[in-house]
PDB file of C-alpha atoms in Angstrom:
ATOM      1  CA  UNK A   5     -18.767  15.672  31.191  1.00 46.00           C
ATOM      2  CA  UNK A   6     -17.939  18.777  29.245  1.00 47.00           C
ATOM      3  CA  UNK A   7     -15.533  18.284  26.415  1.00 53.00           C
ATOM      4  CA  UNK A   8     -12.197  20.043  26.806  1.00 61.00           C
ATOM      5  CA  UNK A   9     -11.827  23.327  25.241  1.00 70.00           C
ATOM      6  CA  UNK A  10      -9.062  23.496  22.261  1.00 76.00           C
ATOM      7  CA  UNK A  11      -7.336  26.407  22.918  1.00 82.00           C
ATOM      8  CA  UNK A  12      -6.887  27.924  18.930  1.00 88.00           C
ATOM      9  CA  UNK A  13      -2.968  28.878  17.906  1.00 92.00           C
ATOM     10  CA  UNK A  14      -1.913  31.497  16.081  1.00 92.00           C
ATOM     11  CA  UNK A  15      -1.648  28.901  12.817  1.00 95.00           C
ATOM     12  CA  UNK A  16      -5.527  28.387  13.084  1.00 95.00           C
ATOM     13  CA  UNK A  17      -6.643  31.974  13.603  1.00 95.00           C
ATOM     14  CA  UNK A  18      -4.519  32.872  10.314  1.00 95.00           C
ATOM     15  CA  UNK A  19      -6.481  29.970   8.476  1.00 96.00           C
ATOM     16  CA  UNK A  20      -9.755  31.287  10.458  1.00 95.00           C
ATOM     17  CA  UNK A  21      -8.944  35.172   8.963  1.00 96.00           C
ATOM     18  CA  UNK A  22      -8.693  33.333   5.237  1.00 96.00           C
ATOM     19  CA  UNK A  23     -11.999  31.737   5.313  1.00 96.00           C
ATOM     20  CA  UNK A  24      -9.997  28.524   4.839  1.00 96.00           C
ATOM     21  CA  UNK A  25     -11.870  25.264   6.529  1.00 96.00           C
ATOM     22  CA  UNK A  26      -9.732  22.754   8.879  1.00 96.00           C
ATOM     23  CA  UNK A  27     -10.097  20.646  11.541  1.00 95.00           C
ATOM     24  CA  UNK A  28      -7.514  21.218  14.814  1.00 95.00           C
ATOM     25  CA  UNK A  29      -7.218  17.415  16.225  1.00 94.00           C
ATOM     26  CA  UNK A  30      -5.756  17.091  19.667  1.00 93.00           C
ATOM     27  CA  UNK A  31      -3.952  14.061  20.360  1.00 92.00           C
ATOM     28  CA  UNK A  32      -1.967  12.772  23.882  1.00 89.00           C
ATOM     29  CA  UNK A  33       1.910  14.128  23.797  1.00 89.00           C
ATOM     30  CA  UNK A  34       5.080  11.825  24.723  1.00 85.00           C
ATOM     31  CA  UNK A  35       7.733  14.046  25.160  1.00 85.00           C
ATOM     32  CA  UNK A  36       9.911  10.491  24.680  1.00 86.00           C
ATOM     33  CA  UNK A  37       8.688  10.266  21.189  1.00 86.00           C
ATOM     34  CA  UNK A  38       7.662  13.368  19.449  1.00 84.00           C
ATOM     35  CA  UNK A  39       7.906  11.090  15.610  1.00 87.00           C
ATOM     36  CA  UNK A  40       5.403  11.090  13.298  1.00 89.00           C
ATOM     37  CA  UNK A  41       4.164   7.895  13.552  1.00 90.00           C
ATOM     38  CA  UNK A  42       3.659   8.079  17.196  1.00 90.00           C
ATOM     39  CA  UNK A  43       0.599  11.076  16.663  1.00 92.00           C
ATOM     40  CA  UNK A  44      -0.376   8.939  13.619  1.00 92.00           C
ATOM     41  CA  UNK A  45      -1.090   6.362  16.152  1.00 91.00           C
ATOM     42  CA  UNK A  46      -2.672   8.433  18.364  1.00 90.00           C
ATOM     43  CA  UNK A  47      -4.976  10.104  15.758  1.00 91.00           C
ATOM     44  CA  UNK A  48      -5.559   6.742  14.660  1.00 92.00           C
ATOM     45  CA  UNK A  49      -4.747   8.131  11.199  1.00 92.00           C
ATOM     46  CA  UNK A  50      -2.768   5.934   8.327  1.00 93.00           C
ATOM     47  CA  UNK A  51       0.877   8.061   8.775  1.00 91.00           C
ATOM     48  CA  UNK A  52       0.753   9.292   5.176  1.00 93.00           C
ATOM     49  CA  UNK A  53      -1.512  11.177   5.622  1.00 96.00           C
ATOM     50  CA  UNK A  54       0.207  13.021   8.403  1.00 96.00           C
ATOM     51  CA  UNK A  55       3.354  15.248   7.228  1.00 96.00           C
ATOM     52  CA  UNK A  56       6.101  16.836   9.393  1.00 96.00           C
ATOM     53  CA  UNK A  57       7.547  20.251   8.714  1.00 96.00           C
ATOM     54  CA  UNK A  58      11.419  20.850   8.459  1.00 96.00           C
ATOM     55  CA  UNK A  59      13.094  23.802   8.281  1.00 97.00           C
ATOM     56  CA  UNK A  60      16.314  23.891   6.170  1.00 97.00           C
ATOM     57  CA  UNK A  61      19.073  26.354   5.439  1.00 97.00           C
ATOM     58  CA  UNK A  62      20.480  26.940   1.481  1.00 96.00           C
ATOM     59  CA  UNK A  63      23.735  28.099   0.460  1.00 96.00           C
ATOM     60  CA  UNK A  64      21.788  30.794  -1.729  1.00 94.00           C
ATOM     61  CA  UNK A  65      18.164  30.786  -0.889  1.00 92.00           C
ATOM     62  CA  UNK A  66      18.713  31.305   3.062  1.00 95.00           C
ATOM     63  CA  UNK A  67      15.445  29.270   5.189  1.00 97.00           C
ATOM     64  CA  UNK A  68      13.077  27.789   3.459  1.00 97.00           C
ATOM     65  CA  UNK A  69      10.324  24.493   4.878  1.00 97.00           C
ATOM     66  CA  UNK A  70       9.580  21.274   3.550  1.00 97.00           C
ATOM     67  CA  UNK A  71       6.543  19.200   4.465  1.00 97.00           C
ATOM     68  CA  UNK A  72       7.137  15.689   4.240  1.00 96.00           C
ATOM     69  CA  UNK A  73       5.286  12.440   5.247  1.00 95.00           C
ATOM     70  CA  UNK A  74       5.764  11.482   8.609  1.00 92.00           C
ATOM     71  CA  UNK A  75       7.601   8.256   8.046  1.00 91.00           C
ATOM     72  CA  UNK A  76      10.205   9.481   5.448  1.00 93.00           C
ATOM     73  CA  UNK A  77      13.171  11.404   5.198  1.00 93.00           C
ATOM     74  CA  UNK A  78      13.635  14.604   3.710  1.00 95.00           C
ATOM     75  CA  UNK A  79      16.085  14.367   0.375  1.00 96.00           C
ATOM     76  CA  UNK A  80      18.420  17.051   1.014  1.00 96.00           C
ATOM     77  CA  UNK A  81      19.769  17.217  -2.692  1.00 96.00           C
ATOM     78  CA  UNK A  82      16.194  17.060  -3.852  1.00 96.00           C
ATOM     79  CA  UNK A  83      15.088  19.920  -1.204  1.00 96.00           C
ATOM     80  CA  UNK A  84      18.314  21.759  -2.451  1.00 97.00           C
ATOM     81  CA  UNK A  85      17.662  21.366  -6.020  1.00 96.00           C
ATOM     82  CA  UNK A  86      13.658  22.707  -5.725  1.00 96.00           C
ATOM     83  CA  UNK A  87      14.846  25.342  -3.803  1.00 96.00           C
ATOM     84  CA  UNK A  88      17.215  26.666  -6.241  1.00 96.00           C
ATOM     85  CA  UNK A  89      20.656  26.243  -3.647  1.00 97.00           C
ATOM     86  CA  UNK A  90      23.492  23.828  -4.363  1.00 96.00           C
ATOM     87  CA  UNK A  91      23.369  22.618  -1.227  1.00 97.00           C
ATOM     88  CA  UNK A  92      21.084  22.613   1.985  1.00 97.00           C
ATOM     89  CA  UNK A  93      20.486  21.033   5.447  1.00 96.00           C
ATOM     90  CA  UNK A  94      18.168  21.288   8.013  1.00 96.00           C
ATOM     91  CA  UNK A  95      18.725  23.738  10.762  1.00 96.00           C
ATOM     92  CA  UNK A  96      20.112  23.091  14.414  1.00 95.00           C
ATOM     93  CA  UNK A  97      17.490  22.365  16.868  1.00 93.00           C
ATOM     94  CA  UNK A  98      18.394  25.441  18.715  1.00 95.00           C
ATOM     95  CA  UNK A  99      18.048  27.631  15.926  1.00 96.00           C
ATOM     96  CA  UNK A 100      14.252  26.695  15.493  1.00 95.00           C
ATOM     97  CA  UNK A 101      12.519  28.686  18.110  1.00 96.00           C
ATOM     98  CA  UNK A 102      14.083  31.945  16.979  1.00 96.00           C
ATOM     99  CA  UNK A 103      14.036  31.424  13.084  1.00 96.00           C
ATOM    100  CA  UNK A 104      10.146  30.265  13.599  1.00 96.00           C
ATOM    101  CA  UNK A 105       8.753  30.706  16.895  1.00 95.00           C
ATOM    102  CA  UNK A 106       7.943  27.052  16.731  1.00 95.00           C
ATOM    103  CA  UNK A 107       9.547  24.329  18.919  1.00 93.00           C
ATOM    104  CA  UNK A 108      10.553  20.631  17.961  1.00 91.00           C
ATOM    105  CA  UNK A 109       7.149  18.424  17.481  1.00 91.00           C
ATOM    106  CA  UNK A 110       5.056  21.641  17.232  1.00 93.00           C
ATOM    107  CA  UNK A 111       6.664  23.132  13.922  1.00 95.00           C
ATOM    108  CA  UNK A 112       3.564  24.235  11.779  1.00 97.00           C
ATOM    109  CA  UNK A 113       4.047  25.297   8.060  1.00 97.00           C
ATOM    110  CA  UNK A 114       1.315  28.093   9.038  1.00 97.00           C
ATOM    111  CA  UNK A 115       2.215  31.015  10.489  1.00 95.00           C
ATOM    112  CA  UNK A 116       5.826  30.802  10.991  1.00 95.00           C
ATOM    113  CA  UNK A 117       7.310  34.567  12.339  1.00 93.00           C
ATOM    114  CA  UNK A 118       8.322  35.206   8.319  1.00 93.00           C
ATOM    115  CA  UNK A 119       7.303  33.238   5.312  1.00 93.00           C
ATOM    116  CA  UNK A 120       9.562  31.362   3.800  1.00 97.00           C
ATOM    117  CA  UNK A 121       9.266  29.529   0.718  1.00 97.00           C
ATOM    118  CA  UNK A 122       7.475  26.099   1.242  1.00 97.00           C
ATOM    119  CA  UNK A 123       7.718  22.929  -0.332  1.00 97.00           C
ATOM    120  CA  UNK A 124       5.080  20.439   0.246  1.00 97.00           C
ATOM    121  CA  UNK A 125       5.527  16.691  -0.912  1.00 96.00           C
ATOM    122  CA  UNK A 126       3.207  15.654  -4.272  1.00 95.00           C
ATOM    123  CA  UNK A 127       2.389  12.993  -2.210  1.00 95.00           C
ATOM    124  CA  UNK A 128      -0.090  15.087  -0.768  1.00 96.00           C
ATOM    125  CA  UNK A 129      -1.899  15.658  -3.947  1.00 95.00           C
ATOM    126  CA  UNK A 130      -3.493  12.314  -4.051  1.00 93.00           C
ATOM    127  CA  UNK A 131      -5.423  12.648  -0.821  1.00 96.00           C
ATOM    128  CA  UNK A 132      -8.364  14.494   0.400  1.00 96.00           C
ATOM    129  CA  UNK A 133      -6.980  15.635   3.529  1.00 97.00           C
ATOM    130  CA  UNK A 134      -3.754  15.714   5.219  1.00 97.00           C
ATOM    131  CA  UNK A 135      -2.422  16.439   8.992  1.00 97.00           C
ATOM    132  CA  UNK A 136       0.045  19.344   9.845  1.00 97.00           C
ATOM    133  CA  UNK A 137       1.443  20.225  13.427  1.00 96.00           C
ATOM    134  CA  UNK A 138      -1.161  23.256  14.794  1.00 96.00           C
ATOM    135  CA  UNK A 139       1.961  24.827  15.792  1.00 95.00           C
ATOM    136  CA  UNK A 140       1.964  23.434  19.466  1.00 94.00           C
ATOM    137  CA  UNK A 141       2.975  20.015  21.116  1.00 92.00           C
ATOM    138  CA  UNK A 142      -0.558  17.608  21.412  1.00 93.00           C
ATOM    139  CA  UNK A 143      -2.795  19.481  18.321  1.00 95.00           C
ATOM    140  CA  UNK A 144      -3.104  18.702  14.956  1.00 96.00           C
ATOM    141  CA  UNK A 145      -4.607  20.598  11.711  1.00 96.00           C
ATOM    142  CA  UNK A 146      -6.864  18.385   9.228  1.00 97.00           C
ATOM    143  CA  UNK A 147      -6.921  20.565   6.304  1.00 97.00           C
ATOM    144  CA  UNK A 148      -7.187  19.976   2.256  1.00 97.00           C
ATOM    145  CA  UNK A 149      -3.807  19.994   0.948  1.00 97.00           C
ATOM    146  CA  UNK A 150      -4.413  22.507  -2.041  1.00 97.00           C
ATOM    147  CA  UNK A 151      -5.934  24.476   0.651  1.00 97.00           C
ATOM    148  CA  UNK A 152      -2.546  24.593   2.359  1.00 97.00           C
ATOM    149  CA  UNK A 153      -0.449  24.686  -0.670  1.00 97.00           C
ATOM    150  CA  UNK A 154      -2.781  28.118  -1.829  1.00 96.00           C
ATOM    151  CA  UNK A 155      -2.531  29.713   2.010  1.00 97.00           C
ATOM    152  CA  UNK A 156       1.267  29.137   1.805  1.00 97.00           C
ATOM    153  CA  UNK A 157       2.259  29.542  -1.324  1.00 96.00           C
ATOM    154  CA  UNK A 158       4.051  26.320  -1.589  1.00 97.00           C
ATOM    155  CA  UNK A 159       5.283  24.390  -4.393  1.00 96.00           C
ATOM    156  CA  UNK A 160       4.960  20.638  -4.195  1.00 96.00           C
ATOM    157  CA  UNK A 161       7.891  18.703  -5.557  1.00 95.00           C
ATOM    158  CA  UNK A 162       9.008  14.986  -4.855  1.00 94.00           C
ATOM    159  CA  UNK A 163      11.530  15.802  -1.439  1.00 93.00           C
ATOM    160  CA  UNK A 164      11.586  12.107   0.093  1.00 89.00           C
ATOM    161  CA  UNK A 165      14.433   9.960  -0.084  1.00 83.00           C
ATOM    162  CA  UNK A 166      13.879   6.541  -1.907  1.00 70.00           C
ATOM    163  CA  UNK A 167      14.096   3.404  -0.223  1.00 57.00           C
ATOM    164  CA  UNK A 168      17.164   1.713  -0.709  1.00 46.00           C
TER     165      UNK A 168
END
Protein backbone atom coordinates (compact mmCIF):
# COMPACT_ATOMS: atom_id res chain seq x y z
CA UNK A 1 0.00 0.00 0.00
CA UNK A 2 1.20 3.39 -1.10
CA UNK A 3 2.06 5.75 1.68
CA UNK A 4 -0.16 8.82 1.93
CA UNK A 5 1.01 11.88 0.30
CA UNK A 6 1.80 14.96 2.83
CA UNK A 7 0.36 17.68 1.27
CA UNK A 8 3.37 20.64 2.00
CA UNK A 9 1.93 24.14 3.74
CA UNK A 10 2.88 27.30 3.07
CA UNK A 11 5.27 27.12 6.49
CA UNK A 12 7.32 24.26 4.76
CA UNK A 13 7.68 25.72 1.27
CA UNK A 14 9.13 29.02 3.05
CA UNK A 15 11.66 26.66 4.96
CA UNK A 16 12.03 24.66 1.46
CA UNK A 17 12.90 28.36 -0.42
CA UNK A 18 15.70 28.87 2.62
CA UNK A 19 17.52 25.73 2.07
CA UNK A 20 16.62 25.06 5.71
CA UNK A 21 16.23 21.03 6.49
CA UNK A 22 12.99 19.71 8.52
CA UNK A 23 10.97 16.96 8.82
CA UNK A 24 6.83 17.56 8.39
CA UNK A 25 5.38 14.64 10.82
CA UNK A 26 1.73 13.88 10.41
CA UNK A 27 0.00 12.71 13.34
CA UNK A 28 -4.06 11.61 13.89
CA UNK A 29 -6.22 14.94 14.92
CA UNK A 30 -8.91 15.00 17.91
CA UNK A 31 -10.74 17.93 17.44
CA UNK A 32 -11.76 17.14 21.44
CA UNK A 33 -8.23 17.71 22.40
CA UNK A 34 -6.11 19.85 20.26
CA UNK A 35 -3.23 20.12 23.67
CA UNK A 36 0.11 19.54 23.32
CA UNK A 37 0.52 16.55 24.96
CA UNK A 38 -2.13 14.82 23.07
CA UNK A 39 0.21 15.13 19.45
CA UNK A 40 3.17 14.39 21.80
CA UNK A 41 1.45 11.18 22.32
CA UNK A 42 0.66 10.63 19.04
CA UNK A 43 4.18 11.40 17.66
CA UNK A 44 5.29 9.28 20.33
CA UNK A 45 7.66 12.17 21.13
CA UNK A 46 8.74 13.16 24.98
CA UNK A 47 6.32 16.64 25.09
CA UNK A 48 9.34 18.89 25.58
CA UNK A 49 10.38 18.54 22.81
CA UNK A 50 7.19 19.65 21.18
CA UNK A 51 6.37 23.57 21.62
CA UNK A 52 3.06 25.42 20.97
CA UNK A 53 2.88 28.85 19.43
CA UNK A 54 0.84 31.76 21.10
CA UNK A 55 0.10 34.83 19.83
CA UNK A 56 -0.08 37.78 22.30
CA UNK A 57 -1.02 41.43 22.18
CA UNK A 58 1.38 44.36 24.09
CA UNK A 59 0.33 47.58 25.33
CA UNK A 60 3.34 49.07 23.20
CA UNK A 61 4.79 46.46 20.98
CA UNK A 62 1.29 45.48 19.25
CA UNK A 63 1.42 41.20 18.21
CA UNK A 64 4.15 39.49 18.81
CA UNK A 65 4.51 35.00 19.27
CA UNK A 66 5.90 32.97 21.84
CA UNK A 67 6.87 29.33 21.44
CA UNK A 68 6.58 27.48 24.48
CA UNK A 69 6.74 23.75 25.54
CA UNK A 70 3.70 22.00 25.13
CA UNK A 71 2.96 21.25 28.73
CA UNK A 72 3.58 24.77 30.23
CA UNK A 73 2.11 27.99 30.43
CA UNK A 74 3.15 31.02 28.88
CA UNK A 75 4.40 33.79 31.70
CA UNK A 76 2.61 36.75 30.63
CA UNK A 77 4.82 39.26 32.73
CA UNK A 78 7.85 37.42 31.47
CA UNK A 79 6.46 37.51 27.66
CA UNK A 80 5.64 41.25 28.47
CA UNK A 81 8.90 42.09 29.89
CA UNK A 82 11.06 40.37 26.68
CA UNK A 83 8.90 42.03 24.54
CA UNK A 84 9.53 45.41 25.77
CA UNK A 85 5.39 46.17 26.81
CA UNK A 86 4.22 46.64 30.39
CA UNK A 87 1.71 44.44 29.95
CA UNK A 88 0.46 41.66 27.45
CA UNK A 89 -2.05 38.79 26.90
CA UNK A 90 -2.75 36.43 24.46
CA UNK A 91 -5.21 37.24 21.78
CA UNK A 92 -9.00 36.13 21.49
CA UNK A 93 -9.47 32.99 19.67
CA UNK A 94 -11.39 34.80 17.07
CA UNK A 95 -8.85 37.21 16.39
CA UNK A 96 -6.31 34.41 15.30
CA UNK A 97 -7.33 33.55 11.84
CA UNK A 98 -7.22 37.15 10.67
CA UNK A 99 -4.06 38.42 12.63
CA UNK A 100 -2.24 35.02 11.27
CA UNK A 101 -4.07 33.05 8.86
CA UNK A 102 -3.59 30.21 11.25
CA UNK A 103 -6.40 28.48 13.23
CA UNK A 104 -6.35 27.07 16.92
CA UNK A 105 -4.04 23.70 17.00
CA UNK A 106 -2.49 24.63 13.61
CA UNK A 107 -0.71 28.01 14.68
CA UNK A 108 2.89 27.72 13.12
CA UNK A 109 5.65 30.29 14.10
CA UNK A 110 6.56 30.03 10.19
CA UNK A 111 4.96 31.90 7.87
CA UNK A 112 2.43 33.79 9.69
CA UNK A 113 0.60 36.63 7.09
CA UNK A 114 3.28 39.38 8.78
CA UNK A 115 6.24 38.72 10.96
CA UNK A 116 6.07 39.52 14.16
CA UNK A 117 8.67 39.42 16.65
CA UNK A 118 9.18 35.83 18.07
CA UNK A 119 10.19 34.55 21.22
CA UNK A 120 11.19 31.02 21.49
CA UNK A 121 11.73 29.31 25.00
CA UNK A 122 15.77 28.60 25.96
CA UNK A 123 14.49 25.47 26.68
CA UNK A 124 14.85 24.70 23.23
CA UNK A 125 18.51 25.30 23.17
CA UNK A 126 19.41 22.14 24.89
CA UNK A 127 17.94 19.80 22.32
CA UNK A 128 18.75 18.68 18.91
CA UNK A 129 15.44 18.97 17.48
CA UNK A 130 12.19 20.31 18.41
CA UNK A 131 8.38 20.03 17.01
CA UNK A 132 6.34 23.12 15.76
CA UNK A 133 2.66 23.06 14.35
CA UNK A 134 3.19 22.86 10.17
CA UNK A 135 0.60 25.42 10.20
CA UNK A 136 -2.42 22.95 9.74
CA UNK A 137 -4.47 20.63 12.16
CA UNK A 138 -2.72 16.72 12.01
CA UNK A 139 1.16 17.87 10.71
CA UNK A 140 4.04 18.58 12.51
CA UNK A 141 7.61 20.27 11.64
CA UNK A 142 10.87 18.46 13.15
CA UNK A 143 13.34 21.09 12.68
CA UNK A 144 16.75 22.25 14.64
CA UNK A 145 15.82 24.91 16.92
CA UNK A 146 18.68 27.45 15.95
CA UNK A 147 17.47 26.67 12.58
CA UNK A 148 14.10 28.13 13.55
CA UNK A 149 15.33 30.78 15.81
CA UNK A 150 17.75 32.08 12.50
CA UNK A 151 14.56 31.67 9.86
CA UNK A 152 12.48 33.74 12.34
CA UNK A 153 14.44 35.94 13.84
CA UNK A 154 13.48 35.04 17.29
CA UNK A 155 14.96 35.71 20.53
CA UNK A 156 14.85 32.95 23.09
CA UNK A 157 14.17 34.07 26.63
CA UNK A 158 12.81 32.01 29.71
CA UNK A 159 8.60 32.68 29.00
CA UNK A 160 7.19 29.62 31.17
CA UNK A 161 5.59 30.05 34.33
CA UNK A 162 7.26 28.22 37.36
CA UNK A 163 5.66 25.57 39.13
CA UNK A 164 4.19 26.56 42.19
Amino acid sequence: MAAKKIEKTNAARLLDRAKIPYTLIPYEVDEEDLSCTHVAAQLGEAIECVFKTLVLKGDRSGYFVCVVPGDHEVDLKAAARVSGNKKADLIPMKKLLPVTGYIRGGCSPIGMKRAFPTYIHSSCLGLSEIYVSAGVRGLQIRIAPDALIAFTRAETADLIRKEE
